[in-house]
XYZ file of C-alpha atoms in Angstrom:
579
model
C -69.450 -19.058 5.435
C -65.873 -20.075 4.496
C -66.312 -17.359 1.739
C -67.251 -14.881 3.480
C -63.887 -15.728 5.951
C -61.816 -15.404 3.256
C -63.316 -12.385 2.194
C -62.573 -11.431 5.681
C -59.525 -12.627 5.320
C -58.501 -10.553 2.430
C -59.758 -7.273 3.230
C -56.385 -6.196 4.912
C -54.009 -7.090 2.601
C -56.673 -4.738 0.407
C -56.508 -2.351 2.493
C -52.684 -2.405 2.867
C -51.699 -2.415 -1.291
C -54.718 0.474 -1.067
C -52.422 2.008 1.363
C -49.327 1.599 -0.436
C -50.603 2.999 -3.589
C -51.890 5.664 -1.900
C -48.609 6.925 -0.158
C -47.657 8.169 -3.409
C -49.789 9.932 -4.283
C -49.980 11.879 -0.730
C -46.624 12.621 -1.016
C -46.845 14.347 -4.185
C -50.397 15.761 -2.668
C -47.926 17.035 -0.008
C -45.334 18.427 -1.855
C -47.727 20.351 -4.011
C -49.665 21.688 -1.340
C -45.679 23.252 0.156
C -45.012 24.565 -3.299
C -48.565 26.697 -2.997
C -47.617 28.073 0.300
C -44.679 29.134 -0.233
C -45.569 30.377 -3.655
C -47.986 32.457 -1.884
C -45.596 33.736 0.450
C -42.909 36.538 0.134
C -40.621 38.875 1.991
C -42.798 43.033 1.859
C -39.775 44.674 3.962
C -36.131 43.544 4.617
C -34.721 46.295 6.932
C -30.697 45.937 8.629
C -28.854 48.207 10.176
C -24.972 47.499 10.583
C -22.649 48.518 13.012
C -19.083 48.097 12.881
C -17.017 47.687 16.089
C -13.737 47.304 17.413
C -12.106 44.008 16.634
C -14.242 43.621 13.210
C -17.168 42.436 14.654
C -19.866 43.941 12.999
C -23.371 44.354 14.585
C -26.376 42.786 12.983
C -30.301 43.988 13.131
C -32.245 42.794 10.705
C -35.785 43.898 10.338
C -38.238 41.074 8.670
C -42.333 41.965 7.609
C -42.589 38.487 5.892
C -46.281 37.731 4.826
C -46.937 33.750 6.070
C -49.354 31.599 4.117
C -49.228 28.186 6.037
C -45.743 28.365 7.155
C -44.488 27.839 10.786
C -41.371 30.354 9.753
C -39.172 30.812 7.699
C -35.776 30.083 6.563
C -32.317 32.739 5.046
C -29.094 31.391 3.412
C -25.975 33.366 4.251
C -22.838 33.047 1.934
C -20.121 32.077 5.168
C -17.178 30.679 3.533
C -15.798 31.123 -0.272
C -12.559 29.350 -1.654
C -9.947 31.629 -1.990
C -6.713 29.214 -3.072
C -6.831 24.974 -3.467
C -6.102 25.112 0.682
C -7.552 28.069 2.181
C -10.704 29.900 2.511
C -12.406 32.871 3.653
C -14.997 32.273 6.393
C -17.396 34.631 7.766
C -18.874 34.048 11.590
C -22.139 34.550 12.811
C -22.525 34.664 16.213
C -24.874 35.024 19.012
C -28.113 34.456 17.023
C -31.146 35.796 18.594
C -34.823 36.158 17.583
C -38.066 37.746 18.292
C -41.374 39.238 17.143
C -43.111 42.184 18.554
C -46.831 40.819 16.627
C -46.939 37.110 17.356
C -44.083 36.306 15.141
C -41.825 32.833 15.420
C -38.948 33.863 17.841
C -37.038 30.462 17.681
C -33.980 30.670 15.719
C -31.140 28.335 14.394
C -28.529 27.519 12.675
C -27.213 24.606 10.063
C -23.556 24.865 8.320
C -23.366 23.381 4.842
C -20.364 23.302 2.631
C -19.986 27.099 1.749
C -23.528 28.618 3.097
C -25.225 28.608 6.618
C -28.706 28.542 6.908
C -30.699 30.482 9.275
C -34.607 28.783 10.380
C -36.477 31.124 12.007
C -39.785 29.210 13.698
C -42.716 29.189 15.692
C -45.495 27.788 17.664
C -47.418 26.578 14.880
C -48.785 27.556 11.456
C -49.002 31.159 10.426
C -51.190 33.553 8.096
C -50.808 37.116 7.745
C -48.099 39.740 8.239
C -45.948 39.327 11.166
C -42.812 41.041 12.034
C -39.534 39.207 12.830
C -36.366 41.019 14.493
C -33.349 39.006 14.227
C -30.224 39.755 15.219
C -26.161 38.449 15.362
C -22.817 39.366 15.598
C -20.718 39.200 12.656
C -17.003 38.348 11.925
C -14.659 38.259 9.123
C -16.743 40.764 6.871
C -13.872 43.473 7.099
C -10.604 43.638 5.747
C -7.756 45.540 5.708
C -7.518 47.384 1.995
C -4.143 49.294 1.522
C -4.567 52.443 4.350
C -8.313 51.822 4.486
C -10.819 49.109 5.868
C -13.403 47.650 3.821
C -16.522 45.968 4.836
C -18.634 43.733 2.497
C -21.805 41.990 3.329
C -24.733 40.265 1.486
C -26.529 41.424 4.076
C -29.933 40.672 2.695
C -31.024 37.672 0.243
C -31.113 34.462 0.135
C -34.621 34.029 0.847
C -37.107 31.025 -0.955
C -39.372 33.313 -1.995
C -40.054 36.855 -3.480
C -38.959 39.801 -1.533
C -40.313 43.485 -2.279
C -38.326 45.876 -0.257
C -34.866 46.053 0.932
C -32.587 48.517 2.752
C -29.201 48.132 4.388
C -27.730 51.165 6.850
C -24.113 50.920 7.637
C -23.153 52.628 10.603
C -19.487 53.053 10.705
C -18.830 55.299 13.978
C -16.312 56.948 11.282
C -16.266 59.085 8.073
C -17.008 56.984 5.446
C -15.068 57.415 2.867
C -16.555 55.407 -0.293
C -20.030 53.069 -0.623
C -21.341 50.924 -3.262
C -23.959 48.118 -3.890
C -24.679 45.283 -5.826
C -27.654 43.070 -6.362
C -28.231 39.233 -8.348
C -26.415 36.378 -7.185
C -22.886 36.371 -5.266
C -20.421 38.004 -7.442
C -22.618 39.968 -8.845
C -21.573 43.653 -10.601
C -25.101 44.596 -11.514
C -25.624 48.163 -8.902
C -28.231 48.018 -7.020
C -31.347 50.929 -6.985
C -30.018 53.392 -4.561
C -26.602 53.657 -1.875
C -25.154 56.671 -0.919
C -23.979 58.372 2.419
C -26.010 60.793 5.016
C -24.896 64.394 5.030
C -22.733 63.323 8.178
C -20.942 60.557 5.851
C -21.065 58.680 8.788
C -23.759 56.543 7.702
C -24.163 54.307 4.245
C -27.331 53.817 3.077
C -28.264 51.185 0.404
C -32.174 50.046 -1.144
C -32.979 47.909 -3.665
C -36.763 47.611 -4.706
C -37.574 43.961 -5.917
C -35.721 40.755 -5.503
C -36.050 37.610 -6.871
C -35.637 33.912 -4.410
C -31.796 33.440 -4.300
C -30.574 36.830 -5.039
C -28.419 39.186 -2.930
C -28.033 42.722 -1.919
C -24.355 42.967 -1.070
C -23.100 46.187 0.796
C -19.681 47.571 0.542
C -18.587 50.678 2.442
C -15.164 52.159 2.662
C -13.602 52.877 6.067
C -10.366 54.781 7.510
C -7.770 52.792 8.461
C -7.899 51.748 12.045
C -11.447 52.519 12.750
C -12.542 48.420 13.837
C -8.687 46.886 13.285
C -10.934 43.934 11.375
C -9.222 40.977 9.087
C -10.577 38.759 6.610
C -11.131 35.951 8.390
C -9.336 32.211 6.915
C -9.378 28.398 7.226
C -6.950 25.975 5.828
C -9.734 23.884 3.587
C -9.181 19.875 4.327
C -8.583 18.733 0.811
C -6.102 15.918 -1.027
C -3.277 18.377 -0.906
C -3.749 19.429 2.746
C -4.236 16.245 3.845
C -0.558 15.178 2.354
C 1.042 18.795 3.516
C 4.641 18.700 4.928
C 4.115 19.817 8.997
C 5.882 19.630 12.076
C 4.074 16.027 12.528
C 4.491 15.103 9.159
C 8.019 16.575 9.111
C 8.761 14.474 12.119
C 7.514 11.054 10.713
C 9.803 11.951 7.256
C 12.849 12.648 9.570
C 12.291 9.561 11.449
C 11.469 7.599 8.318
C 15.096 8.749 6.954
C 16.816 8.061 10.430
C 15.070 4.358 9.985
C 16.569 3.685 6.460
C 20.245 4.802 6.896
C 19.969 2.826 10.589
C 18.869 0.093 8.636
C 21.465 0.609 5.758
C 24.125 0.877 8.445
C 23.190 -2.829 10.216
C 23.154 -4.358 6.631
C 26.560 -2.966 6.288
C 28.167 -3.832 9.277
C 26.672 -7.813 8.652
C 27.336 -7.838 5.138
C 30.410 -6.044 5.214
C 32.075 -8.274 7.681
C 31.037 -11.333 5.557
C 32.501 -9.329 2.381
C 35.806 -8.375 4.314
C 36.081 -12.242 5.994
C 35.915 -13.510 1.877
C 37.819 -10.828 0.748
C 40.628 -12.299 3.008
C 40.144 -15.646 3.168
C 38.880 -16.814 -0.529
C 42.449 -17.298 -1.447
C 42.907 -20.158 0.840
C 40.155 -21.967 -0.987
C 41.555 -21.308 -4.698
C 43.619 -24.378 -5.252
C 42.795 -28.111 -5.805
C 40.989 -29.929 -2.957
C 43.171 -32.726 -3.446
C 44.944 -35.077 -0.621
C 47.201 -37.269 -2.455
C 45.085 -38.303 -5.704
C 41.452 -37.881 -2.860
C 39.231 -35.318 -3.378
C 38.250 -33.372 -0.420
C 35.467 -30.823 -0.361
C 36.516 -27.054 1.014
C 36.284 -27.431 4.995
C 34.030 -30.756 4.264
C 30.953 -28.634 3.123
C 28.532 -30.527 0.949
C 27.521 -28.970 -2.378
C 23.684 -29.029 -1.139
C 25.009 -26.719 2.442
C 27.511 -24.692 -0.156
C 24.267 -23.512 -2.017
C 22.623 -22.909 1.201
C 25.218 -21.145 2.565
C 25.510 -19.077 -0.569
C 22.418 -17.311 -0.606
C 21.229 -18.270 2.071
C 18.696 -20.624 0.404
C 17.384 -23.983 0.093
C 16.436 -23.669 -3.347
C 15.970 -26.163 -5.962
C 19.557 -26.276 -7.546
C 20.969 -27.188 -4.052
C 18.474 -30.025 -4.158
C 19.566 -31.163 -7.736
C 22.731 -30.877 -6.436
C 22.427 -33.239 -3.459
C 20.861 -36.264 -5.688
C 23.829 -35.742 -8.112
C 26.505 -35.659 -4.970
C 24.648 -38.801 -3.494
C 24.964 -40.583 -7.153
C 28.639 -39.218 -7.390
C 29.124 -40.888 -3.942
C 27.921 -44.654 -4.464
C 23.671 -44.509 -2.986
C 22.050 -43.938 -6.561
C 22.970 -45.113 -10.308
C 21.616 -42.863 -12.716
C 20.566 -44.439 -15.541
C 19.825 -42.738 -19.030
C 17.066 -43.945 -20.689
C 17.142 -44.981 -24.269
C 15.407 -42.184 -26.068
C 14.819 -44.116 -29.240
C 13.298 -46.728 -27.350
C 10.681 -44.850 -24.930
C 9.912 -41.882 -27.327
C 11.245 -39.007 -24.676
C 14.357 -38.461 -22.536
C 13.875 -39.667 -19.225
C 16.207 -41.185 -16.380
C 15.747 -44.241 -13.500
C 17.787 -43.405 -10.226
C 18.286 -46.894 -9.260
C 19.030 -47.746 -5.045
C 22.812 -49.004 -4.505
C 23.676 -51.065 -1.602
C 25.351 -48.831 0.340
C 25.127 -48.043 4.155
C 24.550 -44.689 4.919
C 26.552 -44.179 7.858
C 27.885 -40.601 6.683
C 24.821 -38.918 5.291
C 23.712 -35.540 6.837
C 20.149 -35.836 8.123
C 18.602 -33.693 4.912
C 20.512 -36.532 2.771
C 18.716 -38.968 4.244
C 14.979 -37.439 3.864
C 15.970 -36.418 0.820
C 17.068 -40.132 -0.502
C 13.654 -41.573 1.371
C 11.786 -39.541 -0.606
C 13.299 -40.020 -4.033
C 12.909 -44.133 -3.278
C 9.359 -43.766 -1.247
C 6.577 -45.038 -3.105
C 3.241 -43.206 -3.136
C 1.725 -45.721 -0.869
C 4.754 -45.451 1.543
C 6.452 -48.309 0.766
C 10.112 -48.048 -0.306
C 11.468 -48.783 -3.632
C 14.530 -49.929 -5.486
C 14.410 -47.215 -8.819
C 12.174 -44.346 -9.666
C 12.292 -42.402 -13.193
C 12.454 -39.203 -12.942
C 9.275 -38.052 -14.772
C 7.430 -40.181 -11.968
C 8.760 -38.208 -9.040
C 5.731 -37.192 -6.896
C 3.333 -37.752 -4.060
C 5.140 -38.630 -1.193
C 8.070 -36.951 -2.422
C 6.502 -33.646 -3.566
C 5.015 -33.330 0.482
C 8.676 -34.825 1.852
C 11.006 -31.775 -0.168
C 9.743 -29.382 2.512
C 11.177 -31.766 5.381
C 14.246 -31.912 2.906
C 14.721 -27.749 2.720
C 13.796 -27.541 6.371
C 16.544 -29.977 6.896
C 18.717 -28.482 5.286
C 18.150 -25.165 7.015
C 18.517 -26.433 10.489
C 22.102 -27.929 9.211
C 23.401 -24.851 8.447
C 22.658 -23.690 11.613
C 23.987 -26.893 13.473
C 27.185 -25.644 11.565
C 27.338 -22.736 13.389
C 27.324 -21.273 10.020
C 23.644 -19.055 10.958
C 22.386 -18.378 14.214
C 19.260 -18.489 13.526
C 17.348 -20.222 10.073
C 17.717 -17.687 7.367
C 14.179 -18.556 6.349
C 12.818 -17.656 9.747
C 14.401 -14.842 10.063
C 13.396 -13.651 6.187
C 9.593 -14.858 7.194
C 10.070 -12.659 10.656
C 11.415 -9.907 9.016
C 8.787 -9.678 6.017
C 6.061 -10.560 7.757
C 6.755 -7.636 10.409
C 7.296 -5.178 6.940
C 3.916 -6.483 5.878
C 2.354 -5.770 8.705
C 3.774 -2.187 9.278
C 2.607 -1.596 5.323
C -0.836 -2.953 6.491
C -1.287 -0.549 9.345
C 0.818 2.091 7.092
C -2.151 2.004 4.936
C -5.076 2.176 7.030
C -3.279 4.844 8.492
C -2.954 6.933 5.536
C -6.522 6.429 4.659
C -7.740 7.536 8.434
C -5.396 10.503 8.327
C -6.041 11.586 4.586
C -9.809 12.084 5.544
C -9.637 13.530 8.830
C -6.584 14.985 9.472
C -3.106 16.921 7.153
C -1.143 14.307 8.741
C -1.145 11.747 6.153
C 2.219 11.967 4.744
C 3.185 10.200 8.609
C 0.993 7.483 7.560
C 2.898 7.424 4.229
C 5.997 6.969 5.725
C 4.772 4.113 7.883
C 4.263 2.673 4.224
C 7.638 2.914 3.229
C 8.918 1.548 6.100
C 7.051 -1.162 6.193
C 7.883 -1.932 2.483
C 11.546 -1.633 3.144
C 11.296 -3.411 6.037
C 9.789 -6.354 4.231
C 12.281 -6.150 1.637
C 15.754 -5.579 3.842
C 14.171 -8.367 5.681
C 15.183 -10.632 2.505
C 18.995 -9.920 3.721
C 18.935 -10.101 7.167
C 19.348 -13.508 7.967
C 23.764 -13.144 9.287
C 26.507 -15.722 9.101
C 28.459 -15.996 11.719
C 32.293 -14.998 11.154
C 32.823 -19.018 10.971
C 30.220 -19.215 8.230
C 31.711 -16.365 6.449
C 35.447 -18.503 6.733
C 33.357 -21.470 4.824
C 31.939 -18.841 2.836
C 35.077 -17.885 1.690
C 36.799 -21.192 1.394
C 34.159 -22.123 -0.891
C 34.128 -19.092 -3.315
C 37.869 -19.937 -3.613
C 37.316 -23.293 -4.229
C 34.326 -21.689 -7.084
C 37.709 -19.789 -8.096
C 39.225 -23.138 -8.723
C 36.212 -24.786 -10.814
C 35.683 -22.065 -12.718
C 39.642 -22.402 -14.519
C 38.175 -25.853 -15.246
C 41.369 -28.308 -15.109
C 43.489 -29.668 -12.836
C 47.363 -28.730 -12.508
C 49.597 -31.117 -14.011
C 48.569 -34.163 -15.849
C 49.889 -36.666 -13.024
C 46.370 -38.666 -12.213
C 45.011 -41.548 -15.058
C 42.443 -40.517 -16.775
C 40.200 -42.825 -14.763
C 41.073 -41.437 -12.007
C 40.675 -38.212 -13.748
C 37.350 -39.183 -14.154
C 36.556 -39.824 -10.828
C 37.830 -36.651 -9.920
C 36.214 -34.419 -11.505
C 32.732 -36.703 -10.982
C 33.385 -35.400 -7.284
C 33.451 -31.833 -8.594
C 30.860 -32.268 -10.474
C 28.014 -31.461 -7.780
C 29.719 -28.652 -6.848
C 29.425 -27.402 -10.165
C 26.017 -27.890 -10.124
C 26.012 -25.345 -7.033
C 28.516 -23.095 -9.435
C 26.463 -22.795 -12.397
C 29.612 -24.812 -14.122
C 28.798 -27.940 -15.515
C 28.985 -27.340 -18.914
C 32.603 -27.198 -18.802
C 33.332 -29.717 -15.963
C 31.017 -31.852 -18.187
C 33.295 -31.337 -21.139
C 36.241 -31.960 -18.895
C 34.941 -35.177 -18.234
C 34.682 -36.296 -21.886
C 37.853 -34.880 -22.940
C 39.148 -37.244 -19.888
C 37.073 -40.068 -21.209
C 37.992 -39.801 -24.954
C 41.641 -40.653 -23.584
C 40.802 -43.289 -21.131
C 40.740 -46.890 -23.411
C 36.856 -48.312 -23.077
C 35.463 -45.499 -20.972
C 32.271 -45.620 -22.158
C 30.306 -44.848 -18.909
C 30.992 -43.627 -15.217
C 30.414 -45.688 -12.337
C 27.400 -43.127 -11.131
C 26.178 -42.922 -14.528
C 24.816 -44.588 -17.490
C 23.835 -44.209 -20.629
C 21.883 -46.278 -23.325
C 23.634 -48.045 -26.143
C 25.778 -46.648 -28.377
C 26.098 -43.725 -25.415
C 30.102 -42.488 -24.506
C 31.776 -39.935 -22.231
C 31.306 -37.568 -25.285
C 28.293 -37.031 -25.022
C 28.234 -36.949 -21.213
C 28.098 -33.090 -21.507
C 24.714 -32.964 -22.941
C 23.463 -35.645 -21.426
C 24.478 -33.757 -17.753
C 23.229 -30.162 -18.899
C 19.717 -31.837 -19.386
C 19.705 -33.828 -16.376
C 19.635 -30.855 -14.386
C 17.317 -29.011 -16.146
C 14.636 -32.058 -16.006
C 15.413 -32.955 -12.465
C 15.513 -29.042 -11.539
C 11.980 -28.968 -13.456
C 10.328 -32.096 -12.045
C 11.455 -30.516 -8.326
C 10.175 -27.060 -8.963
C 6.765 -28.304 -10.385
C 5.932 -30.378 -7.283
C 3.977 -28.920 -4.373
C 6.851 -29.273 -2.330
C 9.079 -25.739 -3.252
């Protein structure tokens, strides 16, 4: 019993891979059995008569005997449209489509477009043997055109059938004298003449026949008319291609002209805020070129820090401003840097060592920005750090140090708003308007000529995102500072004090205070060597108070020791996940 179930049980899936072998095969059963019907089928007469009219459309009658062998009815191909230029072509109309049969027939006609051809079906009730007569009929446009003082009308009138056709004849009836006929026969384009075409004794009437014609081929009629007799035209579309779609229109025109008003706006706001800044300095920076000096003190430019000078600057907090800042807070008694022993340890490394100091006149970005140099990974403070350790915490606490610093400049009145802000605003609308820019293009390129607006979205979006890089604006008392400090740059940059009045330990200490400023500057290779040349003189001056070295180490080779201080402590900042 439980073999016969399963027996059972397997009989439809049996059945079913039966099935699915089988559908093959019926297909190509199918197919074969189309290919003998219409092999058996063919075209015995092809009759139309022609008649132009006023406005160029031309009258259509065509006469069909087709011999059916299975068929329901049948189906013609009609050349409609041909490509004169990269953008245009010439398309012929058929219109008002009508069928019928006078012998049982099919009467049911319609119509498909394709790229270049439309195809006419012609069907019935139901399948069909024997000769039966088919009358169809439409209105055609486009098929004359003007030809110097004459009118010209050519036609494939007859061809494009699937099968074999035996007879054809075309009449043209032109309600005029015509003046010249011809004929050809093959495919379109053909020059091969066909059997027969001449005029009646009238001339009023063309008459064309070709005996025998093969599936695909064309009899193409071409009669001469006086000028005037319909007033026809050739008939054209602009084709939708790469070039159209990019073609310069009153829409696309418009979006260019807009585009161009956009950019020299745009130019014209950068000028007036960077202009005003330029024109503030250009006035101003002299003010700042002399020693910031009261009695033998230093005193920064308008008490700017060099870490809010480098902000200010480029409007930036990048990682020489924070390089800066530890070398200003060293300079100014809350860190020792110590220079490791290279000999000793096998690489060049330094310790930035706490100093008991109270910070009552550190900005807030000072302060994050000490915590996290002497913040231990596990959160708990420490006295020293080297500087190849620097990490953890402190990589996650530099963004709180450049955000900081941002909102300082701003509590400075220096910036209205955070440059970054505005930058991020500012690009992130640009990317945005790209974005869209770019869909836009792709929508309009396909479906419309219009794309050249969506183009110009692009480009505005793209130089919106990268004008947005210099929008963030001082405020005219940030452009004074602005220019106080580029004077004071002035100053640094001639690299020595006037007069030789200060000790050369107090020369030292000096130009220690100008040394994180020159950080900012790009100068410390010659404020470095201006502090060894200063040390050479002083008797025993074999370190600063901020800084020192390992044995055998002097102010002479302070310069070198500086230049890679920066580097490594600009390199251990830039490699953290921080900036």
């Amino acid at each position: 019993m439980s073999a016969l179930a399963a027996m059972v049980r397997s009989r439809p899936v049996v059945l079913m891979v039966s099935a699915a072998l089988a559908l093959p095969a019926l297909t190509s059963t199918s197919a074969a059995a189309d290919e003998r019907i219409t092999a058996a089928e063919r075209v015995l007469k092809d009759h139309v008569v022609l008649t132009a009219g006023q406005g160029g459309t031309v009258k259509v009658k065509e006469t069909i005997v087709y011999r059916f062998a299975g068929h329901d009815g049948f189906r013609r191909t009609f050349p409609t449209r041909t490509h004169e230029s990269l953008s245009e072509d010439r398309v012929y109309k058929l219109e008002n489509l009508r069928a019928g049969s006078p012998d049982g027939g099919p009467s049911k006609v319609a119509s498909s477009e394709g790229e270049t051809t439309t195809t006419v079906t012609v069907s019935g009730g139901g399948k069909l043997t024997g000769d039966r007569t088919v009358v169809l009929e439409y209105d055609l446009r486009g098929a004359i055109t003007r030809q110097g003082a004459a009118e010209e009308l050519r036609w494939p009138v007859i061809g494009g059938w699937k099968v074999p056709l035996d007879e054809a004849k075309a009449t043209v009836d032109g309600d005029a004298m015509i003046r010249s006929v011809n004929c050809f026969t093959g495919p379109i384009g053909s020059t091969i003449g066909c059997t027969q075409y001449y005029t009646n004794h009238t001339h009023t009437q063309g008459v064309y026949a070709q005996q025998g014609m093969l599936p695909g081929e064309y009899l193409t009629v071409v009669a001469g008319l006086p000028a005037g007799t319909t007033g026809g035209h050739a008939l054209y579309e602009r084709r939708h291609t790469l070039a159209t779609a990019f073609s310069v229109n009153g829409v696309t025109g418009g979006a260019l002209a807009g585009l161009l008003v956009l950019l020299l706006g745009g130019l014209a706001v950068l000028y007036l805020l960077r202009g005003r800044d330029k024109r503030v300095v250009e006035k101003k920076a002299a003010e700042g070129d002399q020693a910031p000096l009261a009695g033998a003190e230093f005193e920064p430019p308008d008490g700017v820090r060099p870490g809010q000078i480098g902000t200010l600057i480029d409007e930036q907090a990048d990682v020489i401003d924070v390089t800066a800042t530890i070398v200003d807070l060293a300079v100014r008694g809350y860190l020792l840097i110590e220079e490791e022993d290279r000999a000793r340890t096998g690489r060049l490394d330094w310790t930035l060592r706490r100093l008991d100091r109270p910070q009552v006149d550190l900005l807030p970005y000072e302060r994050i920005l000490l915590d996290a140099l002497l913040t231990a990974p596990d959160g708990t403070g420490r006295d020293a750090v080297k500087l190849s350790e620097l990490g953890g915490t402190f990589a996650t606490k530099l963004a709180q140090v450049r955000s900081a610093m941002y909102d300082d400049v701003v509590k400075q009145g220096w910036f209205a708003r955070r440059p970054d802000t505005v930058r991020s605003r500012w690009t992130i609308a640009g990317i945005l308007v790209t974005l869209l820019g770019i869909a836009g293009t792709v929508a309009l390129a396909f479906t419309t000529e219009w794309a050249l607006a969506g183009l110009a979205l692009i480009i505005a979006g793209a130089a919106l995102a990268y004008g947005g890089q210099y929008m963030p604006a001082k405020t005219a008392r940030g452009a004074t500072v602005l220019a106080h400090t580029i004077g004071f740059r002035m100053f640094l940059e001639r690299g020595a004090l006037a007069g030789d009045a200060a000790a050369s330990r107090q020369r030292i200490a000096l130009f220690s205070r100008f040394l994180p400023y020159a950080v900012v500057f790009d100068a410390v290779p010659k404020w470095a060597e201006t502090v060894k040349d200063a040390g050479e003189r002083a008797e025993g001056a074999d370190n600063l108070y901020w800084y020192e070295g390992p044995a055998e180490w002097d102010l002479s080779k302070f310069a070198e020791s500086m230049r890679t201080f920066t580097l490594a402590t600009s390199g251990s900042i830039s490699q953290s996940r921080g900036l």
